[in-house]
Coordinates of C-alpha atoms in Angstrom, one line a residue:
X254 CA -15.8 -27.6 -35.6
X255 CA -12.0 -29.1 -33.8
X256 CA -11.8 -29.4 -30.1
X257 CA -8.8 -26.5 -31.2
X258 CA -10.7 -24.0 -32.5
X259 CA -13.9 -24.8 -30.3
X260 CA -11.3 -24.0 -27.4
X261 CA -10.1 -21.3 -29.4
X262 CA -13.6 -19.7 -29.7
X263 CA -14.1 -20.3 -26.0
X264 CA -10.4 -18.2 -24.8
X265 CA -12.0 -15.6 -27.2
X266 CA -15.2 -15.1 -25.6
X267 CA -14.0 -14.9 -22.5
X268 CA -11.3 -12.2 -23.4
X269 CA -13.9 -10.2 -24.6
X270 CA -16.1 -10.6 -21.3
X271 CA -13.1 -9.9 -19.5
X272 CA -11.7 -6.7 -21.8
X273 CA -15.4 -5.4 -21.1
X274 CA -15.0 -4.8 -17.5
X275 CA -11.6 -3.4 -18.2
X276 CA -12.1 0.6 -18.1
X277 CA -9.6 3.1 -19.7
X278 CA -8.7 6.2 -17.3
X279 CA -10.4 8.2 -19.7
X280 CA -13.9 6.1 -19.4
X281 CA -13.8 6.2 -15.7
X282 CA -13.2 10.5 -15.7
X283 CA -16.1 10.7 -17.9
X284 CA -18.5 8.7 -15.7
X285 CA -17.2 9.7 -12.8
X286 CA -17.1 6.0 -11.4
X287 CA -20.4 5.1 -12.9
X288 CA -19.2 1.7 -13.6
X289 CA -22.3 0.7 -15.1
X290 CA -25.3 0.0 -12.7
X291 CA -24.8 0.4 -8.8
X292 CA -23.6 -2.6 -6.8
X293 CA -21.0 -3.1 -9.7
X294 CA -17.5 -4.3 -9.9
X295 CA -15.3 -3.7 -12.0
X296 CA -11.5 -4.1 -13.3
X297 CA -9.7 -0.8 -13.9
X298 CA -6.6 0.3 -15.0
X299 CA -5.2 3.2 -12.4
X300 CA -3.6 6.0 -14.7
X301 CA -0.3 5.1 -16.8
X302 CA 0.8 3.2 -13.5
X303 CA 0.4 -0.1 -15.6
X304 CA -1.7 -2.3 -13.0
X305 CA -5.5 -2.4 -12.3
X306 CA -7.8 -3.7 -9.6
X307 CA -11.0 -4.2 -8.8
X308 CA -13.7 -1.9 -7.7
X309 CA -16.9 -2.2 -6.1
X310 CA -19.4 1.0 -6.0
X311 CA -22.2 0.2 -3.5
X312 CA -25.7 0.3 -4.4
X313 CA -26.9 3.6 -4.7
X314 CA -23.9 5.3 -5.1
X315 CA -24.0 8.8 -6.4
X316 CA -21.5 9.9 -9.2
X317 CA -21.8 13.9 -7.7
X318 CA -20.8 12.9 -4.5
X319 CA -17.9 11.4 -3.1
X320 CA -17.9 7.9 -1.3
X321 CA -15.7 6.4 1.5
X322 CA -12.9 3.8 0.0
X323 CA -12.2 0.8 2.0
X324 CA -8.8 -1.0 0.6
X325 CA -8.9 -4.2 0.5
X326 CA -5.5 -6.7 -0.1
X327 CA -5.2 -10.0 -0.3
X328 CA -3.0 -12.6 1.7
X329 CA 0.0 -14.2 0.1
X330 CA -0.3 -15.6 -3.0
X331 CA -4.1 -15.1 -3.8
X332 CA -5.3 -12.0 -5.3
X333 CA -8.1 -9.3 -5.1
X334 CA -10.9 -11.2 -6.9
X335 CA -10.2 -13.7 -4.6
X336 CA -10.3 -11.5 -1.4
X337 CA -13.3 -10.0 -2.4
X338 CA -14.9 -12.8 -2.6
X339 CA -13.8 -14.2 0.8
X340 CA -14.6 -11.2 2.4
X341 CA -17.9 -10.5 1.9
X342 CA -17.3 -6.9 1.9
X343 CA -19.6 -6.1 -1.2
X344 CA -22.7 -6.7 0.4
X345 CA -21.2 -4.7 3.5
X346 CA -20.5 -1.9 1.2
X347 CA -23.9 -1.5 -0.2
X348 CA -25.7 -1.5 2.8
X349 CA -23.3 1.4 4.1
X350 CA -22.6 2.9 1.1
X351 CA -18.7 2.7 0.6
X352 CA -16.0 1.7 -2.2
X353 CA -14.5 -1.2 -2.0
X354 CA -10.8 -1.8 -3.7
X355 CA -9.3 -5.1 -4.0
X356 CA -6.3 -4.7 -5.8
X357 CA -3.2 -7.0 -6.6
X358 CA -0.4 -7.5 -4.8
X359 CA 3.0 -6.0 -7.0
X360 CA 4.9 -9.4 -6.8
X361 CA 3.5 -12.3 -9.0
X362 CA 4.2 -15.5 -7.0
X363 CA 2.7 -19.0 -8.6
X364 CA -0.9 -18.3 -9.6
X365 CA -0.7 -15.0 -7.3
X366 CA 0.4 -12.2 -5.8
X367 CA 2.6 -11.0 -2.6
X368 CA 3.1 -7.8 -1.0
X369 CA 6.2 -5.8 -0.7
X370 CA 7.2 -4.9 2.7
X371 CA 10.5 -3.2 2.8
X372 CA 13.3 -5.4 5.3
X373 CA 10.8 -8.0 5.6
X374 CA 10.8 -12.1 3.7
X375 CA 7.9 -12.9 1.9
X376 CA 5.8 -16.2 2.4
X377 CA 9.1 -17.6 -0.1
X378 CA 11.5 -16.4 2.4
X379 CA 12.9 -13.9 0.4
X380 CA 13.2 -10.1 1.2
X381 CA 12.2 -8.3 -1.4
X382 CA 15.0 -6.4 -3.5
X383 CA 15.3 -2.9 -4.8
X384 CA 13.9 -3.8 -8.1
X385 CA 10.4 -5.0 -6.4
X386 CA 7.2 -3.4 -7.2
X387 CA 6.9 -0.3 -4.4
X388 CA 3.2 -0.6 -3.4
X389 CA 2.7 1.7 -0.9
X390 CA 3.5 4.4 -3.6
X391 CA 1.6 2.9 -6.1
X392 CA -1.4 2.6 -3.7
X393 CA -1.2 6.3 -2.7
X394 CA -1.3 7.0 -6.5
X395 CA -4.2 4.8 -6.7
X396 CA -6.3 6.9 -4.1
X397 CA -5.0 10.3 -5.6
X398 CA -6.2 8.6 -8.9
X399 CA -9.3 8.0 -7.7
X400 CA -9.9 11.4 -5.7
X401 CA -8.8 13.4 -8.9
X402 CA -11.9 11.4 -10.7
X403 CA -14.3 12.4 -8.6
X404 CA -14.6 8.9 -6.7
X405 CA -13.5 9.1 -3.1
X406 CA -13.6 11.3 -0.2
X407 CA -10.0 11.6 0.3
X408 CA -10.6 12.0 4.6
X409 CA -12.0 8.6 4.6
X410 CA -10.0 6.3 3.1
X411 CA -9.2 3.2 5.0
X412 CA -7.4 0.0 5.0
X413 CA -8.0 -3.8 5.7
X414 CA -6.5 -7.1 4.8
X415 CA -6.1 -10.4 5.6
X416 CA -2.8 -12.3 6.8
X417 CA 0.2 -11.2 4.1
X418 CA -2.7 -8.5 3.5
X419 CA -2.8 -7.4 7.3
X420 CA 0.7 -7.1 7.7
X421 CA 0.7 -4.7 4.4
X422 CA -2.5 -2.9 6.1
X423 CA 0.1 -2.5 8.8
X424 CA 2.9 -1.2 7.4
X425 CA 0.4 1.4 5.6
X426 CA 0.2 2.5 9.2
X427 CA 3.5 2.6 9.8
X428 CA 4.8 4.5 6.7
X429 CA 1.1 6.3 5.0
X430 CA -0.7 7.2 8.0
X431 CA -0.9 10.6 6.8
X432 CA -3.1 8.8 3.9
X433 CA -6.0 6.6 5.7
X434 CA -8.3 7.9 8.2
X435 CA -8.5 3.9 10.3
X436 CA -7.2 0.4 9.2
X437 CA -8.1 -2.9 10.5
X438 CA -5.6 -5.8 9.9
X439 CA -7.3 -9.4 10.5
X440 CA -5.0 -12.3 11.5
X441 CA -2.1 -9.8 10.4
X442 CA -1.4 -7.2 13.0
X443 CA 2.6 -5.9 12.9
X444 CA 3.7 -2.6 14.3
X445 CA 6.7 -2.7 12.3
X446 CA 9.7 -5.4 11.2
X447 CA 10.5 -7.4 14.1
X448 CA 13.4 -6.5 16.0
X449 CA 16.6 -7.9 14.8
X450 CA 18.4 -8.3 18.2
X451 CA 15.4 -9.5 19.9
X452 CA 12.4 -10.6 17.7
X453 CA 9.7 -11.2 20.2
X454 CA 9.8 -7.1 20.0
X455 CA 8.9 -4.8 17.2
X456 CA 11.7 -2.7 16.3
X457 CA 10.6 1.0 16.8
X458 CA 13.0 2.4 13.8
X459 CA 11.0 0.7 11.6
X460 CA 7.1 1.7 12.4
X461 CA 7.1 5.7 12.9
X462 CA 3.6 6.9 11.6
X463 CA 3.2 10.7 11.2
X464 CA -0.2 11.0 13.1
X465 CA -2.2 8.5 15.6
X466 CA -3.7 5.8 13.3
X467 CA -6.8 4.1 14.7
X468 CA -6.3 0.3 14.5
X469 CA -8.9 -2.3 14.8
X470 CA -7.5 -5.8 14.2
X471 CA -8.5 -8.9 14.4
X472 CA -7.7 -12.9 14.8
X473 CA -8.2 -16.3 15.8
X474 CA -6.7 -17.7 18.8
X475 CA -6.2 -21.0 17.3
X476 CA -4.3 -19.5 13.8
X477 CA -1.2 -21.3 13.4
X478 CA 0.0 -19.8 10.0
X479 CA 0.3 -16.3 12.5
X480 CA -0.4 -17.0 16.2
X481 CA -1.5 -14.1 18.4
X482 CA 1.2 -16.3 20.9
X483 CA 3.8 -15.2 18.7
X484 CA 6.5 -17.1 16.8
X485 CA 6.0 -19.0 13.4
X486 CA 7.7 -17.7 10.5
X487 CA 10.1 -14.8 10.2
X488 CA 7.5 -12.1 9.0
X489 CA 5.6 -12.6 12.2
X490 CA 7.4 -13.4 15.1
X491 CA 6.6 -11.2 18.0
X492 CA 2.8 -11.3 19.5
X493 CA -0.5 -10.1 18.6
X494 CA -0.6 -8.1 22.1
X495 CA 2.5 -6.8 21.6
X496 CA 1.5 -5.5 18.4
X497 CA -1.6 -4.1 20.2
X498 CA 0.7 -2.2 23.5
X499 CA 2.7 -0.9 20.4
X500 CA -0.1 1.1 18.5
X501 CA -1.1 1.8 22.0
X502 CA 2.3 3.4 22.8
X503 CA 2.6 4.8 19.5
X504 CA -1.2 6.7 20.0
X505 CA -0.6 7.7 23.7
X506 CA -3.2 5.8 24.4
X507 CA -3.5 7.0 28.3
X508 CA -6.2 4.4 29.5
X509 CA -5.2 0.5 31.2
X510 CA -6.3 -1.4 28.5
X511 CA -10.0 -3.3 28.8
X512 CA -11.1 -6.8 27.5
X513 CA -15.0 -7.7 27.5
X514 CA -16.8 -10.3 25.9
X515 CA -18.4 -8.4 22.9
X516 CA -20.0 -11.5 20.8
X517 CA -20.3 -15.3 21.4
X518 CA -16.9 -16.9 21.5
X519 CA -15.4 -13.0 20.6
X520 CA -13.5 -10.9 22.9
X521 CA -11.8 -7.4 22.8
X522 CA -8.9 -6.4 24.0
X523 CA -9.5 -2.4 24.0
X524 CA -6.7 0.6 24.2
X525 CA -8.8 4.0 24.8
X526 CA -8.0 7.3 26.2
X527 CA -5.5 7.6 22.5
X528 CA -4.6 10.8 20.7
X529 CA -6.9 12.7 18.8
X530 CA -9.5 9.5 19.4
X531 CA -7.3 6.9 17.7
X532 CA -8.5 3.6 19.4
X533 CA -6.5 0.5 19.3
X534 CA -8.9 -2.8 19.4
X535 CA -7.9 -5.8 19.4
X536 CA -10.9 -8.5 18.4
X537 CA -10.5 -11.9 19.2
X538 CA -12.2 -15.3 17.6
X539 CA -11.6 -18.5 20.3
X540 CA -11.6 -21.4 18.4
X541 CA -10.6 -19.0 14.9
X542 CA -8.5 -19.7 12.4
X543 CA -6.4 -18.8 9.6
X544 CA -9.5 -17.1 7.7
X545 CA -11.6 -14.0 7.5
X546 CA -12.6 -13.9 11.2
X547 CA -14.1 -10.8 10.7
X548 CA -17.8 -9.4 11.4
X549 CA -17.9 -6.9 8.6
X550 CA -20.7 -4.5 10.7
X551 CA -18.5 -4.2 13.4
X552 CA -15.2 -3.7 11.1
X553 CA -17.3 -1.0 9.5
X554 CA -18.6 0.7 12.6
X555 CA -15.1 1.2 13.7
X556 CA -13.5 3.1 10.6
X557 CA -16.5 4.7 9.5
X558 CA -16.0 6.7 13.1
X559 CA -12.9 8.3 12.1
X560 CA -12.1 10.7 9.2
X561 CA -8.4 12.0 9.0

């Protein structure tokens, strides 16, 4: 046998491996998420939208009941097999019994993916025209997808991401809110575009949510790619802590805001006394970096406290 068609074999087999996690909508209704054992994931395509992602049901999980979803995305230019990975949130998920998605981002970039934030340049520098995938819509047909299956409980749905990922777990805040119960952006935290005539400010036009969203969100005070000082490129900009006195503002959060030492090296920064319960937390890493600076039991205890 040729190197050729040994290599030939080889992009077969794994087409078929990867065509075997692939499920049709029709597959998924039928199982009512029973994607094989529990504690699988799985690639599937979301209705006749045309793009997939990945989906984790926790061990144990119980096709007649439905289970909370936990959106995952990405930072720039990676995608959601990658973020799952990173994140660890699999192993979270079966011990607490939640779905994880990890979808891709709508605009290919390189070998990966960005997100579309409307008014706001990508990790190119470029604002994303018109003709852009819309995500935010095709993630809210994505959860209606998945409710109509049987999948999800539709009054705990949240969302989390990581850098380009936090600031699109932001803006789901900003413009879904009426969508996800909690969301918790990590080294990501926007409350809307940065102001045009003075960008160390968010500008309020542009982050109006429809409820209070509760907001856990955390960083690294030695990120450079987005520091919680402000600055950097011209997606970030204004401050982690202004970000936080936004949601706070935005929540009528009524309390002086509290910082405590919660873990070794870990801090909060803590907005209570908020509409309808909707804390704002802001968790800090010293010496944390541009990464997953996230402990996933405390992420979980926050949005598993809040249903919408």
């Amino acid at each position: 046998m040729t190197r050729l068609v040994r290599r030939l074999h080889a992009l077969a087999a794994g087409f078929v491996v990867a065509t075997a996690i692939l499920l049709a909508p029709g597959a998924l209704a039928e199982t009512r998420c029973g994607l094989g054992a529990a504690g699988a994931t799985a690639r599937i395509m979301i209705g006749d939208t045309g793009r997939t992602m990945l989906l984790h049901l926790p061990i144990g999980f119980d096709p007649a009941k439905r289970a909370p979803l936990v959106i995952l995305l990405h930072g720039s230019t990676s995608n959601g097999a990658q973020m799952l990975h990173d994140s660890g949130l699999e192993a979270t998920a079966d011990r607490h019994g939640f779905i994880v998605a990890a979808p891709d981002g709508g605009i290919a970039v390189g070998s990966g993916f960005v997100w579309n934030i409307p008014g706001v340049p990508t990790v190119e520098g470029t604002v994303p025209g018109p003709e852009a995938a819309d995500d935010v819509a095709w993630l809210g047909k994505s959860i209606d997808w998945l409710a109509a299956h049987g999948c999800i409980d539709r009054t705990r749905v949240y969302a989390t991401g990581l850098s380009g990922g936090g600031r699109m777990t932001s803006w789901l805040g900003c413009v879904a809110a009426a969508r996800f119960a909690a969301i918790a952006p990590v080294v990501g935290l926007r409350a809307g575009n940065p102001d045009a005539l003075d960008r160390t400010r968010p500008d309020p036009a542009t982050c109006r949510p429809a409820r209070a969203v509760p907001v856990i969100a955390f960083a690294g005070d030695a990120d450079r790619t987005n520091p919680i000082t402000g600055g950097g490129a011209g997606y970030w900009q204004y401050s982690m802590h202004v970000a936080e006195q936004r949601w706070a503002q935005l929540n009528g959060c009524a309390a002086a805001p509290v910082t405590r030492w919660v873990a070794d090296g870990v801090y909060e920064e803590r907005y209570e006394a908020c509409r309808d319960g909707a804390a704002v937390v802001g968790r800090i890493t010293v010496g944390g970096t541009h990464r997953w600076v996230v402990d996933n039991e405390a992420l979980w205890a926050f949005l598993s406290r809040f249903h919408r």
